[in-house]
Amino acid sequence: ELKVEQNPLFLSMQEGKNYTIYCNYSTTSDRLYWYRQDPGKSLESLFVLLSNGAVKQEGRLMASLDTKARLSTLHITAAVHDLSATYFCAAIIQGAQKLVFGQGTRLTINP
Amino acid sequence: DAGITQSPRHKVTETGTPVTLRCHQTENHRYMYWYRQDPGHGLRLIHYSYGVKDTDKGEVSDGYSVSRSKTEDFLLTLESATSSQTSVYFCAISSLPGAQETQYFGPGTRLLVL
């Protein structure tokens, strides 16, 4: 059974600092997704990581995938207040059309 | 934004009553999904559809049924609502199997079961 765990679950940080959110998954999965959710809103797709070693960047966010370690990271560089949100990772169940989500990381960036 | 709407957006109902939530898409995507979101659990898959009249269960399907008679509509029914089904329900769509591209999410439906 595929399980996906994120840490930390809550993260409060200052503007200008760097930090990383970790996403571990328990069984083989070669696709990893990152989403962002603002309070009371829907989920917005950030990144789709399709292979081992994949790295994608958009602005101050960079995501990477290590399928051997079953680990994905979302790195935040020089955080700004607008990045405050909840971030979810999700892994695909091999051979199925199903995503399994992590619990989410609530990120608060303080001035 | 992907053309996905959900109705109703908010609903309050009583324990034991049936409830139907509707997801409508204008993208002609083949795959549609229903999730529920609860604090501490992220999103959990209830049911999904891979074509008209083709559906399958997700990890939390007990107490829920679905139907898809047209490409654009995917209905989620709570056969007899319980307080444990109080949640936010999201519909999602994708044109390819989940492994191939991301899923696009609707705005969500907030359901309160009293």
PDB file of C-alpha atoms in Angstrom:
ATOM      1  CA  GLU A   1       0.000   0.000   0.000  1.00  0.00           C
ATOM      2  CA  LEU A   2       1.408   3.335  -1.028  1.00  0.00           C
ATOM      3  CA  LYS A   3       1.719   5.875   1.763  1.00  0.00           C
ATOM      4  CA  VAL A   4       2.950   9.418   1.325  1.00  0.00           C
ATOM      5  CA  GLU A   5       4.295  11.459   4.195  1.00  0.00           C
ATOM      6  CA  GLN A   6       5.299  15.087   4.243  1.00  0.00           C
ATOM      7  CA  ASN A   7       7.378  16.939   6.751  1.00  0.00           C
ATOM      8  CA  PRO A   8       7.172  19.285   8.309  1.00  0.00           C
ATOM      9  CA  LEU A   9       3.378  19.591   8.521  1.00  0.00           C
ATOM     10  CA  PHE A  10       3.614  23.190   9.713  1.00  0.00           C
ATOM     11  CA  LEU A  11       6.339  25.632   8.839  1.00  0.00           C
ATOM     12  CA  SER A  12       6.642  29.256   9.861  1.00  0.00           C
ATOM     13  CA  MET A  13       9.493  31.137   8.374  1.00  0.00           C
ATOM     14  CA  GLN A  14      10.732  34.645   7.738  1.00  0.00           C
ATOM     15  CA  GLU A  15      10.857  36.383   4.432  1.00  0.00           C
ATOM     16  CA  GLY A  16      14.188  36.018   2.710  1.00  0.00           C
ATOM     17  CA  LYS A  17      15.017  32.634   4.218  1.00  0.00           C
ATOM     18  CA  ASN A  18      15.412  29.314   2.459  1.00  0.00           C
ATOM     19  CA  TYR A  19      13.700  26.117   3.435  1.00  0.00           C
ATOM     20  CA  THR A  20      12.807  22.639   2.163  1.00  0.00           C
ATOM     21  CA  ILE A  21       9.658  20.532   2.398  1.00  0.00           C
ATOM     22  CA  TYR A  22      10.187  16.775   2.225  1.00  0.00           C
ATOM     23  CA  CYS A  23       7.900  14.189   0.693  1.00  0.00           C
ATOM     24  CA  ASN A  24       8.595  10.522   1.346  1.00  0.00           C
ATOM     25  CA  TYR A  25       6.640   7.678  -0.186  1.00  0.00           C
ATOM     26  CA  SER A  26       6.597   4.049   0.827  1.00  0.00           C
ATOM     27  CA  THR A  27       6.536   1.982  -2.370  1.00  0.00           C
ATOM     28  CA  THR A  28       7.729   2.334  -5.932  1.00  0.00           C
ATOM     29  CA  SER A  29       6.262   5.290  -7.742  1.00  0.00           C
ATOM     30  CA  ASP A  30       7.886   7.044 -10.675  1.00  0.00           C
ATOM     31  CA  ARG A  31       5.615  10.058 -10.832  1.00  0.00           C
ATOM     32  CA  LEU A  32       5.404  12.757  -8.213  1.00  0.00           C
ATOM     33  CA  TYR A  33       3.194  15.838  -8.171  1.00  0.00           C
ATOM     34  CA  TRP A  34       3.255  19.048  -6.178  1.00  0.00           C
ATOM     35  CA  TYR A  35       0.194  21.209  -5.607  1.00  0.00           C
ATOM     36  CA  ARG A  36      -0.474  24.471  -3.836  1.00  0.00           C
ATOM     37  CA  GLN A  37      -3.682  25.341  -1.989  1.00  0.00           C
ATOM     38  CA  ASP A  38      -4.625  28.764  -0.655  1.00  0.00           C
ATOM     39  CA  PRO A  39      -7.098  28.913   2.266  1.00  0.00           C
ATOM     40  CA  GLY A  40     -10.619  28.105   1.155  1.00  0.00           C
ATOM     41  CA  LYS A  41      -9.489  27.544  -2.429  1.00  0.00           C
ATOM     42  CA  SER A  42      -8.883  24.656  -4.784  1.00  0.00           C
ATOM     43  CA  LEU A  43      -5.597  22.963  -5.587  1.00  0.00           C
ATOM     44  CA  GLU A  44      -3.274  24.425  -8.175  1.00  0.00           C
ATOM     45  CA  SER A  45      -0.720  22.245  -9.947  1.00  0.00           C
ATOM     46  CA  LEU A  46       2.884  23.340  -9.416  1.00  0.00           C
ATOM     47  CA  PHE A  47       5.102  20.568 -10.725  1.00  0.00           C
ATOM     48  CA  VAL A  48       4.932  17.134 -12.295  1.00  0.00           C
ATOM     49  CA  LEU A  49       8.131  15.101 -11.841  1.00  0.00           C
ATOM     50  CA  LEU A  50       8.259  12.220 -14.269  1.00  0.00           C
ATOM     51  CA  SER A  51      11.582  10.486 -13.751  1.00  0.00           C
ATOM     52  CA  ASN A  52      14.413   9.862 -11.363  1.00  0.00           C
ATOM     53  CA  GLY A  53      16.597  12.922 -11.003  1.00  0.00           C
ATOM     54  CA  ALA A  54      13.959  15.263 -12.406  1.00  0.00           C
ATOM     55  CA  VAL A  55      14.287  18.860 -11.274  1.00  0.00           C
ATOM     56  CA  LYS A  56      11.830  21.628 -12.059  1.00  0.00           C
ATOM     57  CA  GLN A  57      11.905  25.279 -11.079  1.00  0.00           C
ATOM     58  CA  GLU A  58       9.362  28.051 -11.135  1.00  0.00           C
ATOM     59  CA  GLY A  59      10.316  31.331  -9.570  1.00  0.00           C
ATOM     60  CA  ARG A  60      11.404  30.754  -5.970  1.00  0.00           C
ATOM     61  CA  LEU A  61      10.240  27.138  -5.932  1.00  0.00           C
ATOM     62  CA  MET A  62      12.281  24.165  -7.047  1.00  0.00           C
ATOM     63  CA  ALA A  63      11.168  20.533  -6.912  1.00  0.00           C
ATOM     64  CA  SER A  64      13.262  17.409  -7.309  1.00  0.00           C
ATOM     65  CA  LEU A  65      12.668  13.670  -7.361  1.00  0.00           C
ATOM     66  CA  ASP A  66      14.882  10.785  -6.214  1.00  0.00           C
ATOM     67  CA  THR A  67      12.989   7.580  -6.981  1.00  0.00           C
ATOM     68  CA  LYS A  68      15.665   5.371  -5.444  1.00  0.00           C
ATOM     69  CA  ALA A  69      15.341   7.131  -2.091  1.00  0.00           C
ATOM     70  CA  ARG A  70      11.559   7.492  -2.609  1.00  0.00           C
ATOM     71  CA  LEU A  71      11.941  11.167  -1.819  1.00  0.00           C
ATOM     72  CA  SER A  72      10.863  14.418  -3.371  1.00  0.00           C
ATOM     73  CA  THR A  73      11.760  17.855  -2.103  1.00  0.00           C
ATOM     74  CA  LEU A  74      10.247  21.287  -2.610  1.00  0.00           C
ATOM     75  CA  HIS A  75      12.839  23.971  -1.976  1.00  0.00           C
ATOM     76  CA  ILE A  76      11.877  27.555  -1.308  1.00  0.00           C
ATOM     77  CA  THR A  77      14.488  30.206  -2.000  1.00  0.00           C
ATOM     78  CA  ALA A  78      14.359  33.671  -0.424  1.00  0.00           C
ATOM     79  CA  ALA A  79      10.762  33.227   0.694  1.00  0.00           C
ATOM     80  CA  VAL A  80       8.203  35.967   0.184  1.00  0.00           C
ATOM     81  CA  HIS A  81       4.820  36.400   1.855  1.00  0.00           C
ATOM     82  CA  ASP A  82       2.927  35.429  -1.329  1.00  0.00           C
ATOM     83  CA  LEU A  83       4.236  31.885  -1.009  1.00  0.00           C
ATOM     84  CA  SER A  84       2.207  31.350   2.180  1.00  0.00           C
ATOM     85  CA  ALA A  85      -0.103  28.417   1.421  1.00  0.00           C
ATOM     86  CA  THR A  86      -0.510  24.692   1.997  1.00  0.00           C
ATOM     87  CA  TYR A  87       1.632  22.514  -0.234  1.00  0.00           C
ATOM     88  CA  PHE A  88       0.748  18.939  -1.089  1.00  0.00           C
ATOM     89  CA  CYS A  89       2.760  16.234  -2.742  1.00  0.00           C
ATOM     90  CA  ALA A  90       1.129  13.208  -4.356  1.00  0.00           C
ATOM     91  CA  ALA A  91       2.543   9.983  -5.747  1.00  0.00           C
ATOM     92  CA  ILE A  92       1.023   7.717  -8.381  1.00  0.00           C
ATOM     93  CA  ILE A  93       0.094   4.120  -7.655  1.00  0.00           C
ATOM     94  CA  GLN A  94       2.061   2.000 -10.119  1.00  0.00           C
ATOM     95  CA  GLY A  95      -0.170   0.545 -12.805  1.00  0.00           C
ATOM     96  CA  ALA A  96      -3.230   2.503 -11.669  1.00  0.00           C
ATOM     97  CA  GLN A  97      -4.725   5.894 -12.332  1.00  0.00           C
ATOM     98  CA  LYS A  98      -4.740   6.845  -8.681  1.00  0.00           C
ATOM     99  CA  LEU A  99      -2.892   9.506  -6.769  1.00  0.00           C
ATOM    100  CA  VAL A 100      -2.079   9.229  -3.069  1.00  0.00           C
ATOM    101  CA  PHE A 101      -1.617  12.563  -1.335  1.00  0.00           C
ATOM    102  CA  GLY A 102       0.532  13.567   1.586  1.00  0.00           C
ATOM    103  CA  GLN A 103      -1.032  15.349   4.552  1.00  0.00           C
ATOM    104  CA  GLY A 104       0.051  18.750   3.329  1.00  0.00           C
ATOM    105  CA  THR A 105       2.527  21.301   4.702  1.00  0.00           C
ATOM    106  CA  ARG A 106       1.071  24.575   5.885  1.00  0.00           C
ATOM    107  CA  LEU A 107       3.632  27.249   5.141  1.00  0.00           C
ATOM    108  CA  THR A 108       3.419  30.679   6.746  1.00  0.00           C
ATOM    109  CA  ILE A 109       5.914  33.330   5.730  1.00  0.00           C
ATOM    110  CA  ASN A 110       6.219  36.272   8.061  1.00  0.00           C
ATOM    111  CA  PRO A 111       7.552  39.712   7.101  1.00  0.00           C
TER     112      PRO A 111
ATOM    113  CA  ASP B   1      -8.209  27.519 -15.517  1.00  0.00           C
ATOM    114  CA  ALA B   2      -9.598  24.129 -16.473  1.00  0.00           C
ATOM    115  CA  GLY B   3     -13.344  24.290 -17.085  1.00  0.00           C
ATOM    116  CA  ILE B   4     -14.588  22.455 -14.029  1.00  0.00           C
ATOM    117  CA  THR B   5     -17.601  23.424 -11.979  1.00  0.00           C
ATOM    118  CA  GLN B   6     -19.066  21.764  -8.922  1.00  0.00           C
ATOM    119  CA  SER B   7     -22.559  22.104  -7.556  1.00  0.00           C
ATOM    120  CA  PRO B   8     -23.687  22.886  -5.015  1.00  0.00           C
ATOM    121  CA  ARG B   9     -20.736  24.805  -3.584  1.00  0.00           C
ATOM    122  CA  HIS B  10     -22.112  24.601  -0.045  1.00  0.00           C
ATOM    123  CA  LYS B  11     -24.667  22.262   1.456  1.00  0.00           C
ATOM    124  CA  VAL B  12     -26.045  21.551   4.897  1.00  0.00           C
ATOM    125  CA  THR B  13     -28.012  18.359   5.328  1.00  0.00           C
ATOM    126  CA  GLU B  14     -29.259  16.025   8.008  1.00  0.00           C
ATOM    127  CA  THR B  15     -28.008  12.586   8.949  1.00  0.00           C
ATOM    128  CA  GLY B  16     -29.695   9.853   6.970  1.00  0.00           C
ATOM    129  CA  THR B  17     -30.642  11.917   3.918  1.00  0.00           C
ATOM    130  CA  PRO B  18     -29.253  11.175   0.454  1.00  0.00           C
ATOM    131  CA  VAL B  19     -27.045  13.834  -1.105  1.00  0.00           C
ATOM    132  CA  THR B  20     -25.795  14.167  -4.682  1.00  0.00           C
ATOM    133  CA  LEU B  21     -22.874  16.339  -5.697  1.00  0.00           C
ATOM    134  CA  ARG B  22     -22.267  17.194  -9.320  1.00  0.00           C
ATOM    135  CA  CYS B  23     -19.039  17.770 -11.193  1.00  0.00           C
ATOM    136  CA  HIS B  24     -19.263  19.246 -14.682  1.00  0.00           C
ATOM    137  CA  GLN B  25     -16.353  19.746 -17.092  1.00  0.00           C
ATOM    138  CA  THR B  26     -16.095  21.455 -20.448  1.00  0.00           C
ATOM    139  CA  GLU B  27     -12.656  20.042 -21.346  1.00  0.00           C
ATOM    140  CA  ASN B  28     -13.841  16.704 -22.746  1.00  0.00           C
ATOM    141  CA  HIS B  29     -11.332  14.944 -20.490  1.00  0.00           C
ATOM    142  CA  ARG B  30     -11.710  11.208 -20.161  1.00  0.00           C
ATOM    143  CA  TYR B  31     -10.716  10.790 -16.520  1.00  0.00           C
ATOM    144  CA  MET B  32     -12.642  12.227 -13.584  1.00  0.00           C
ATOM    145  CA  TYR B  33     -12.072  11.833  -9.853  1.00  0.00           C
ATOM    146  CA  TRP B  34     -13.813  12.567  -6.570  1.00  0.00           C
ATOM    147  CA  TYR B  35     -11.742  13.334  -3.458  1.00  0.00           C
ATOM    148  CA  ARG B  36     -12.558  14.386   0.040  1.00  0.00           C
ATOM    149  CA  GLN B  37     -10.317  16.709   2.048  1.00  0.00           C
ATOM    150  CA  ASP B  38     -10.147  16.526   5.827  1.00  0.00           C
ATOM    151  CA  PRO B  39      -7.656  18.130   8.211  1.00  0.00           C
ATOM    152  CA  GLY B  40      -4.609  15.946   8.738  1.00  0.00           C
ATOM    153  CA  HIS B  41      -5.470  13.602   5.871  1.00  0.00           C
ATOM    154  CA  GLY B  42      -4.685  15.566   2.764  1.00  0.00           C
ATOM    155  CA  LEU B  43      -6.939  14.476  -0.079  1.00  0.00           C
ATOM    156  CA  ARG B  44      -8.285  10.932  -0.277  1.00  0.00           C
ATOM    157  CA  LEU B  45      -9.711   9.371  -3.410  1.00  0.00           C
ATOM    158  CA  ILE B  46     -13.332   8.269  -3.163  1.00  0.00           C
ATOM    159  CA  HIS B  47     -14.117   7.046  -6.699  1.00  0.00           C
ATOM    160  CA  TYR B  48     -12.860   7.729 -10.163  1.00  0.00           C
ATOM    161  CA  SER B  49     -14.033   7.265 -13.729  1.00  0.00           C
ATOM    162  CA  TYR B  50     -12.030   6.337 -16.821  1.00  0.00           C
ATOM    163  CA  GLY B  51     -14.868   6.771 -19.275  1.00  0.00           C
ATOM    164  CA  VAL B  52     -18.625   6.950 -19.624  1.00  0.00           C
ATOM    165  CA  LYS B  53     -20.160   4.281 -17.390  1.00  0.00           C
ATOM    166  CA  ASP B  54     -16.674   3.118 -16.330  1.00  0.00           C
ATOM    167  CA  THR B  55     -15.914   3.748 -12.679  1.00  0.00           C
ATOM    168  CA  ASP B  56     -13.772   2.270  -9.928  1.00  0.00           C
ATOM    169  CA  LYS B  57     -13.331   2.622  -6.205  1.00  0.00           C
ATOM    170  CA  GLY B  58     -10.745   4.659  -4.391  1.00  0.00           C
ATOM    171  CA  GLU B  59      -9.443   4.280  -0.848  1.00  0.00           C
ATOM    172  CA  VAL B  60     -12.514   5.695   0.988  1.00  0.00           C
ATOM    173  CA  SER B  61     -15.458   4.535  -1.140  1.00  0.00           C
ATOM    174  CA  ASP B  62     -17.713   3.101   1.592  1.00  0.00           C
ATOM    175  CA  GLY B  63     -20.988   5.043   1.816  1.00  0.00           C
ATOM    176  CA  TYR B  64     -20.509   6.658  -1.596  1.00  0.00           C
ATOM    177  CA  SER B  65     -21.614   5.798  -5.097  1.00  0.00           C
ATOM    178  CA  VAL B  66     -20.921   7.461  -8.418  1.00  0.00           C
ATOM    179  CA  SER B  67     -22.356   7.634 -11.879  1.00  0.00           C
ATOM    180  CA  ARG B  68     -21.147   8.940 -15.200  1.00  0.00           C
ATOM    181  CA  SER B  69     -23.670   8.853 -18.030  1.00  0.00           C
ATOM    182  CA  LYS B  70     -21.996  11.618 -20.055  1.00  0.00           C
ATOM    183  CA  THR B  71     -18.374  12.588 -20.551  1.00  0.00           C
ATOM    184  CA  GLU B  72     -18.904  15.978 -18.963  1.00  0.00           C
ATOM    185  CA  ASP B  73     -20.735  14.958 -15.778  1.00  0.00           C
ATOM    186  CA  PHE B  74     -19.611  12.881 -12.806  1.00  0.00           C
ATOM    187  CA  LEU B  75     -22.039  12.544  -9.915  1.00  0.00           C
ATOM    188  CA  LEU B  76     -21.167  11.592  -6.350  1.00  0.00           C
ATOM    189  CA  THR B  77     -23.993  10.302  -4.149  1.00  0.00           C
ATOM    190  CA  LEU B  78     -23.948   9.858  -0.415  1.00  0.00           C
ATOM    191  CA  GLU B  79     -26.565   7.202  -0.033  1.00  0.00           C
ATOM    192  CA  SER B  80     -27.411   8.041   3.589  1.00  0.00           C
ATOM    193  CA  ALA B  81     -25.319  10.915   4.866  1.00  0.00           C
ATOM    194  CA  THR B  82     -23.494  10.577   8.187  1.00  0.00           C
ATOM    195  CA  SER B  83     -21.649  13.171  10.256  1.00  0.00           C
ATOM    196  CA  SER B  84     -18.332  11.512   9.332  1.00  0.00           C
ATOM    197  CA  GLN B  85     -18.991  12.558   5.734  1.00  0.00           C
ATOM    198  CA  THR B  86     -18.799  16.223   6.674  1.00  0.00           C
ATOM    199  CA  SER B  87     -15.931  17.339   4.500  1.00  0.00           C
ATOM    200  CA  VAL B  88     -14.818  19.359   1.519  1.00  0.00           C
ATOM    201  CA  TYR B  89     -15.282  17.416  -1.713  1.00  0.00           C
ATOM    202  CA  PHE B  90     -13.157  18.094  -4.760  1.00  0.00           C
ATOM    203  CA  CYS B  91     -13.643  16.874  -8.272  1.00  0.00           C
ATOM    204  CA  ALA B  92     -10.620  16.532 -10.563  1.00  0.00           C
ATOM    205  CA  ILE B  93     -10.104  15.767 -14.240  1.00  0.00           C
ATOM    206  CA  SER B  94      -7.273  14.643 -16.479  1.00  0.00           C
ATOM    207  CA  SER B  95      -7.017  13.828 -20.167  1.00  0.00           C
ATOM    208  CA  LEU B  96      -4.482  11.077 -19.708  1.00  0.00           C
ATOM    209  CA  PRO B  97      -4.044   8.514 -16.951  1.00  0.00           C
ATOM    210  CA  GLY B  98      -2.829  10.094 -13.730  1.00  0.00           C
ATOM    211  CA  ALA B  99       0.729   9.048 -14.415  1.00  0.00           C
ATOM    212  CA  GLN B 100       0.963  11.058 -17.586  1.00  0.00           C
ATOM    213  CA  GLU B 101      -0.203  14.475 -16.639  1.00  0.00           C
ATOM    214  CA  THR B 102      -1.460  16.435 -13.716  1.00  0.00           C
ATOM    215  CA  GLN B 103      -5.010  16.468 -12.505  1.00  0.00           C
ATOM    216  CA  TYR B 104      -6.976  19.710 -12.547  1.00  0.00           C
ATOM    217  CA  PHE B 105      -9.213  20.405  -9.592  1.00  0.00           C
ATOM    218  CA  GLY B 106     -12.641  21.982  -9.324  1.00  0.00           C
ATOM    219  CA  PRO B 107     -13.525  24.676  -6.766  1.00  0.00           C
ATOM    220  CA  GLY B 108     -14.827  22.212  -4.154  1.00  0.00           C
ATOM    221  CA  THR B 109     -18.099  21.606  -2.309  1.00  0.00           C
ATOM    222  CA  ARG B 110     -18.342  22.144   1.442  1.00  0.00           C
ATOM    223  CA  LEU B 111     -20.747  19.627   2.954  1.00  0.00           C
ATOM    224  CA  LEU B 112     -21.967  19.739   6.544  1.00  0.00           C
ATOM    225  CA  VAL B 113     -23.971  16.787   7.836  1.00  0.00           C
ATOM    226  CA  LEU B 114     -25.840  17.558  11.043  1.00  0.00           C
TER     227      LEU B 114
END
